[in-house]
C-alpha positions as MATLAB code, in Angstrom:
seq = 'MKVFLVAGEMSGDRLGGALMEGLRQLLPDVEFAGVGGPLMAQQGLESLFPMDELSVMGIAEVLPKYRHLLRRMHETVEAVLAWQPDVLITIDSPDFCLRVAREVRAKADIRAVHYVAPSVWAWRPKRAEKMAKSVDQVLALLPFEPPYMEAVGLRCDFVGHPVVTEPVATSAEVQAFRADFGIGDAPLLVALPGSRRGEVSRLTPAFGDVVARLKQDVPDLQVVLPAAAPVADLVKETVATWAHAPIVLDPRDLDVDAGMARKRAAFAAADVALAASGTVSLELAACDTPMVVAYDMSWLSWQIMSRMALIDTVTLVNLVSETRTVEEYLGPAFKAEDIAPALLRVLQSPEAQRAAMALTMQRLGRGHEAPGLRAARAVLDGLKA';
ca = [
     -56.476   14.231   -8.622;
     -53.162   14.866   -5.946;
     -49.409   14.139   -7.174;
     -46.753   13.972   -4.882;
     -43.522   14.540   -6.480;
     -39.378   14.396   -4.827;
     -36.841   15.466   -6.710;
     -33.401   15.740   -5.469;
     -30.885   17.343   -8.102;
     -31.688   19.878  -10.841;
     -31.692   17.428  -13.483;
     -34.484   16.033  -11.742;
     -36.135   19.641  -11.387;
     -36.260   19.512  -14.880;
     -37.593   16.344  -14.987;
     -40.351   16.812  -12.685;
     -40.875   20.178  -14.447;
     -41.762   18.514  -17.538;
     -43.737   16.057  -16.209;
     -45.710   18.331  -14.489;
     -46.400   20.680  -17.779;
     -47.387   17.416  -19.357;
     -49.768   16.146  -16.207;
     -51.904   19.826  -16.463;
     -52.115   19.554  -20.263;
     -53.894   15.937  -19.538;
     -55.611   17.371  -16.195;
     -55.550   20.796  -15.612;
     -57.482   19.966  -12.398;
     -54.219   18.259  -10.946;
     -52.688   19.413   -7.422;
     -49.395   19.237   -6.713;
     -47.139   18.831   -3.794;
     -43.582   17.509   -2.587;
     -39.869   18.661   -3.151;
     -38.871   20.814   -5.974;
     -36.913   23.443   -7.712;
     -37.837   26.379   -9.453;
     -38.878   24.562  -12.777;
     -41.537   22.220  -10.649;
     -41.999   25.490   -8.556;
     -42.629   27.205  -12.257;
     -45.822   24.703  -12.165;
     -46.978   25.458   -8.981;
     -44.907   23.264   -6.368;
     -44.143   24.576   -3.337;
     -41.542   23.141   -2.086;
     -41.470   21.531    1.500;
     -37.978   22.663    2.254;
     -34.850   24.097   -0.202;
     -34.274   20.685   -2.889;
     -30.531   21.448   -3.170;
     -30.324   20.327    0.865;
     -30.388   16.551   -1.558;
     -27.909   17.405   -3.595;
     -25.011   15.736   -1.893;
     -23.075   12.339   -4.293;
     -20.183   10.337   -3.510;
     -19.731    7.989   -0.504;
     -17.585    9.872    1.643;
     -19.724   12.975    0.629;
     -22.746   11.810    1.733;
     -21.479   10.466    5.017;
     -21.332   13.913    6.852;
     -24.655   14.425    6.410;
     -26.602   11.491    6.686;
     -28.328   12.559   10.013;
     -29.674   15.287    7.828;
     -30.441   14.065    5.532;
     -32.733   11.098    7.527;
     -34.483   13.662    9.107;
     -35.308   15.196    5.659;
     -36.376   12.018    4.455;
     -38.371   10.996    7.409;
     -39.900   14.710    7.172;
     -41.425   13.677    3.596;
     -42.715   10.649    4.431;
     -45.175   11.820    6.683;
     -46.016   14.735    4.326;
     -47.233   12.128    2.139;
     -48.651   10.538    4.476;
     -50.523   13.155    5.784;
     -51.358   14.475    1.993;
     -52.864   11.316    0.775;
     -51.673   11.484   -3.196;
     -53.676    9.369   -5.518;
     -49.074    8.651   -6.923;
     -46.312    9.212   -5.670;
     -43.868   10.384   -8.471;
     -39.889    9.912   -6.890;
     -37.643   11.829   -9.595;
     -33.740   10.257   -9.772;
     -31.640   10.851   -6.469;
     -32.278    7.007   -6.423;
     -30.405    6.891   -2.545;
     -33.081    9.002   -1.203;
     -35.841    8.812   -3.006;
     -36.586    5.213   -3.260;
     -36.134    5.240    1.039;
     -38.629    7.465    1.008;
     -40.578    5.318   -1.403;
     -39.849    2.566    0.417;
     -40.986    3.852    3.683;
     -44.107    5.278    2.256;
     -45.092    1.810    0.919;
     -44.821    0.165    4.697;
     -47.356    2.346    5.986;
     -50.120    2.718    2.895;
     -51.091    1.527   -0.079;
     -50.386    4.726   -2.102;
     -49.229    3.972   -5.636;
     -45.322    5.048   -6.338;
     -43.767    5.461   -9.507;
     -40.143    6.403   -9.605;
     -39.093    8.411  -12.719;
     -35.678    7.713  -13.624;
     -34.709    4.163  -13.787;
     -31.679    3.137  -11.585;
     -28.604    3.117  -13.385;
     -28.504   -0.921  -12.782;
     -26.651   -1.776  -16.361;
     -23.847    0.284  -14.806;
     -23.496   -0.828  -11.342;
     -24.825   -2.004   -8.382;
     -27.552   -4.118  -10.216;
     -29.892   -5.715   -7.471;
     -30.602   -2.152   -6.732;
     -33.878   -3.366   -9.441;
     -35.169   -6.835   -7.261;
     -35.026   -4.461   -4.089;
     -36.967   -1.548   -5.346;
     -39.412   -4.123   -7.198;
     -40.485   -4.106   -3.406;
     -41.329   -0.665   -2.967;
     -42.331    0.806   -6.559;
     -45.197   -0.170   -9.208;
     -43.690    1.377  -11.789;
     -40.616    2.861  -13.339;
     -40.092    5.803  -16.173;
     -37.072    5.320  -18.067;
     -35.211    8.361  -20.341;
     -33.046    5.567  -22.188;
     -34.288    3.616  -24.380;
     -31.915    0.035  -23.161;
     -33.527    0.342  -20.323;
     -36.869   -1.186  -19.729;
     -35.565   -4.700  -19.962;
     -33.616   -4.318  -16.726;
     -36.739   -3.333  -14.605;
     -38.816   -5.741  -16.518;
     -36.335   -8.653  -15.971;
     -37.749   -8.627  -11.796;
     -41.822   -7.501  -12.627;
     -41.714   -3.607  -12.610;
     -43.378   -2.385  -15.367;
     -40.990    0.328  -17.553;
     -42.367    2.774  -19.499;
     -39.720    4.510  -21.834;
     -40.828    8.028  -22.656;
     -37.721    9.716  -23.817;
     -35.685   12.897  -22.659;
     -36.701   16.227  -21.893;
     -33.454   17.219  -23.476;
     -34.766   16.858  -27.072;
     -37.695   18.884  -26.480;
     -36.520   22.253  -24.803;
     -35.277   25.032  -27.222;
     -32.691   25.599  -28.599;
     -30.168   29.023  -29.219;
     -30.758   30.622  -32.400;
     -27.681   31.665  -34.514;
     -28.955   35.321  -33.419;
     -29.165   34.758  -29.829;
     -25.469   33.121  -29.993;
     -24.137   36.157  -31.739;
     -25.768   38.555  -29.591;
     -24.542   35.885  -26.410;
     -21.232   36.716  -27.650;
     -21.486   40.405  -28.626;
     -23.176   40.874  -25.014;
     -20.278   39.558  -23.087;
     -17.401   40.799  -25.632;
     -16.468   37.203  -26.631;
     -16.548   38.016  -30.522;
     -15.108   35.717  -32.486;
     -12.370   34.453  -30.293;
     -12.106   30.394  -29.334;
     -14.630   29.623  -26.763;
     -14.812   26.859  -23.864;
     -17.374   26.429  -21.455;
     -16.705   24.892  -18.278;
     -19.339   23.307  -16.246;
     -18.058   21.712  -12.945;
     -21.528   20.464  -11.616;
     -24.446   21.982   -9.816;
     -23.255   20.666   -6.378;
     -21.424   22.257   -3.344;
     -19.139   19.577   -3.504;
     -18.376   19.030   -7.163;
     -17.884   22.601   -6.937;
     -15.222   22.817   -4.356;
     -13.181   19.602   -5.704;
     -13.805   20.442   -9.449;
     -13.452   24.414  -10.128;
     -10.277   25.001   -8.552;
      -8.950   21.894  -11.134;
     -10.840   23.587  -14.018;
      -8.956   26.792  -13.564;
      -5.701   24.713  -13.806;
      -6.674   23.229  -17.031;
      -7.918   26.168  -18.579;
      -4.398   28.207  -17.581;
      -2.635   24.932  -19.672;
      -5.047   25.228  -22.907;
      -4.752   28.764  -23.226;
      -0.593   28.662  -23.513;
      -1.981   27.070  -27.086;
      -4.784   29.050  -27.362;
      -4.110   32.257  -25.832;
      -7.266   34.112  -26.947;
      -9.219   31.448  -25.345;
     -12.685   32.759  -24.066;
     -14.116   30.774  -21.057;
     -17.313   30.721  -19.857;
     -19.468   29.231  -16.600;
     -22.758   28.830  -16.232;
     -23.287   28.778  -12.113;
     -26.178   26.823  -10.569;
     -28.147   28.943   -8.175;
     -27.764   27.494   -5.066;
     -23.851   27.351   -6.028;
     -23.368   30.815   -7.483;
     -21.046   32.608   -4.548;
     -19.736   29.455   -3.773;
     -18.365   29.502   -7.830;
     -17.438   33.222   -7.926;
     -15.774   32.736   -4.509;
     -13.140   29.691   -5.865;
     -13.095   31.047   -9.449;
     -11.431   34.301   -7.803;
      -8.486   32.231   -7.345;
      -7.967   31.307  -11.502;
      -5.148   33.056  -13.257;
      -7.120   33.822  -16.365;
     -10.918   35.165  -14.945;
     -13.982   32.905  -16.357;
     -17.330   34.809  -17.031;
     -19.554   33.428  -14.651;
     -23.358   33.349  -15.161;
     -25.051   33.708  -12.451;
     -28.892   32.884  -12.728;
     -29.965   34.503  -10.042;
     -29.610   37.770  -12.295;
     -32.639   37.034  -13.961;
     -36.057   35.356  -13.829;
     -35.804   31.179  -14.755;
     -36.606   31.786  -18.377;
     -34.219   34.552  -19.342;
     -31.455   32.521  -16.922;
     -31.995   29.071  -18.835;
     -32.096   30.815  -22.486;
     -28.230   32.566  -21.375;
     -27.055   29.100  -20.576;
     -28.545   27.762  -24.163;
     -26.577   30.931  -25.010;
     -23.530   29.761  -23.702;
     -23.735   25.849  -24.664;
     -24.339   26.849  -28.244;
     -21.831   29.407  -28.719;
     -18.855   27.066  -26.955;
     -16.638   25.859  -29.289;
     -15.659   23.139  -26.482;
     -16.561   22.131  -23.163;
     -15.104   20.814  -20.131;
     -17.891   19.339  -18.255;
     -18.755   17.099  -15.047;
     -20.227   13.974  -15.561;
     -24.311   13.656  -16.067;
     -27.035   15.079  -17.939;
     -24.893   17.517  -18.479;
     -23.597   16.088  -21.282;
     -26.845   15.426  -23.094;
     -27.534   18.997  -22.907;
     -24.399   19.862  -25.089;
     -25.203   17.346  -27.597;
     -28.254   18.926  -27.664;
     -26.516   21.755  -28.973;
     -24.403   20.512  -30.790;
     -21.322   21.010  -28.535;
     -18.693   18.726  -28.491;
     -17.066   18.255  -24.999;
     -14.455   16.471  -22.752;
     -15.645   14.843  -19.679;
     -13.844   15.002  -16.698;
     -14.892   14.300  -12.804;
     -12.755   13.603   -9.603;
     -14.274   12.521   -6.408;
     -12.397   11.082   -2.414;
     -10.529    8.181   -2.585;
     -13.425    6.634   -1.058;
     -15.531    6.991   -3.087;
     -13.550    6.474   -6.406;
     -11.922    3.129   -4.474;
     -15.664    1.993   -4.058;
     -17.834    2.838   -7.239;
     -15.142    1.665   -9.259;
     -14.789   -1.391   -8.393;
     -18.754   -2.122   -8.328;
     -18.560   -0.288  -11.833;
     -19.922   -2.395  -14.544;
     -19.332   -0.046  -17.656;
     -16.649    1.462  -19.104;
     -17.789    4.884  -19.842;
     -20.434    7.362  -17.331;
     -21.021    9.578  -20.650;
     -24.369    9.484  -21.371;
     -23.630   10.405  -24.768;
     -21.213    7.153  -25.419;
     -23.853    5.302  -23.785;
     -26.715    5.733  -25.755;
     -24.748    5.610  -29.160;
     -22.553    3.118  -28.219;
     -19.644    4.552  -29.060;
     -16.517    6.398  -27.254;
     -16.004    9.351  -29.109;
     -16.202   11.467  -25.948;
     -12.781   11.087  -24.063;
     -13.315   10.852  -19.975;
     -10.985   11.716  -17.333;
     -12.051   10.556  -14.334;
     -11.091    9.704  -10.497;
      -7.027    8.944  -11.072;
      -6.845    9.865  -14.511;
      -8.290   13.453  -13.472;
      -5.319   15.481  -14.301;
      -5.275   18.862  -15.786;
      -1.812   17.982  -17.840;
      -3.808   15.800  -19.406;
      -7.104   16.829  -19.862;
      -5.558   20.427  -21.372;
      -4.419   18.332  -23.968;
      -7.942   16.710  -25.119;
      -9.664   19.709  -25.090;
      -7.416   20.993  -27.727;
      -7.868   17.850  -29.917;
     -11.865   18.708  -29.625;
     -11.535   22.064  -30.664;
      -8.973   21.549  -33.510;
     -11.587   18.507  -34.937;
     -14.840   18.900  -33.741;
     -16.351   16.561  -36.341;
     -15.490   13.551  -34.737;
     -18.188   13.890  -32.069;
     -21.294   14.976  -33.455;
     -22.757   12.307  -35.353;
     -22.374   10.972  -31.566;
     -24.709   13.829  -30.004;
     -26.799   13.676  -33.375;
     -27.769   10.031  -33.220;
     -28.286    9.916  -29.187;
     -31.026   13.011  -29.843;
     -32.324   10.480  -32.421;
     -32.687    7.706  -29.723;
     -33.775   10.001  -27.085;
     -36.898   10.464  -28.606;
     -35.954   13.522  -30.954;
     -38.995   14.535  -33.380;
     -41.310   12.344  -31.454;
     -43.789   13.863  -28.321;
     -42.729   15.458  -25.469;
     -41.376   12.700  -23.056;
     -42.818   15.260  -20.548;
     -46.293   14.540  -22.031;
     -44.982   10.666  -22.923;
     -44.283   10.151  -19.346;
     -47.465   12.099  -18.310;
     -49.516    9.730  -19.965;
     -47.575    7.000  -18.666;
     -48.339    7.552  -15.119;
     -52.118    7.745  -15.599;
     -52.313    4.950  -17.720;
     -50.496    3.009  -14.759;
     -53.237    4.467  -12.360;
     -55.483    2.398  -14.816;
     -53.602   -0.753  -14.502;
];
């Protein structure tokens, strides 16, 4: 069996790697091709081009790279058509991936599965209708998503989120992490400004301002910043301007497994997190680490997206748990003078978020079959239908 996969983000690479592992368990002779990152490479994928070229978010941010993205889309489509896989699986990054699926569908009868239902419940609800013309099946991470897809005639399987089966650092690993970096028993903040270059450039300087303000109230505060490999050099360059230098974790210093283990230890060791919006909120919840979410974008992107939004929160912990316990500072509210006091409140009362984080993990499938294996079964079942 031949499977062509396309992922455009680090979170998609994680999903793709787990799905590929599940497919190998069910079909040991499966073949893979496509676009992915290091975790998919561990499962045998040779990426058509570097995945981080697709990691662009925001309308204004995409425009300067539109022609290059278009070339990569055509290159991907041609690779699919040349290889003639049994199934094309596109993973998240809907603006890129669903265009690939649409172009392939126009030229060949290849089954298409999209992994991660587009957030039609959040904005642009008509995307479900459009994707039904080029996709046969959707794999959903969130339990409330299938009805939105099924309403337009798409098969949609809730498979759970891989974050619920990923290892969590042990207390010994946490103690070792604190000892290795000289943190001791000091309060620890993990700063997570994102994995895209645009995010890092926009958010990291402001995160430094937040840290400086927070240290006025918590003088012994320590800060660790796990950098994504594609932006590690940019992170180091940007934090050099901070008044209080953080500990930067560069994953290129270690192999993939060791790098992931160190990142998990940092998450679990942290008393609080300052995070960009996205899947990272679920990773923090899995580690029982309370957080504040802060995100900024260009004025144009904010004006367009805020007017199209159908929800009052972007944080997945809030959405899945049906609470609003995680504070958010988005767009115009992204102000260091407000974010720092929010982090202080969380440091002083961390228990306020813990019930919501536990409920989120339960609803995403913790304690059940691994989501990657569930996703693999759903793909194979769809091929039989």
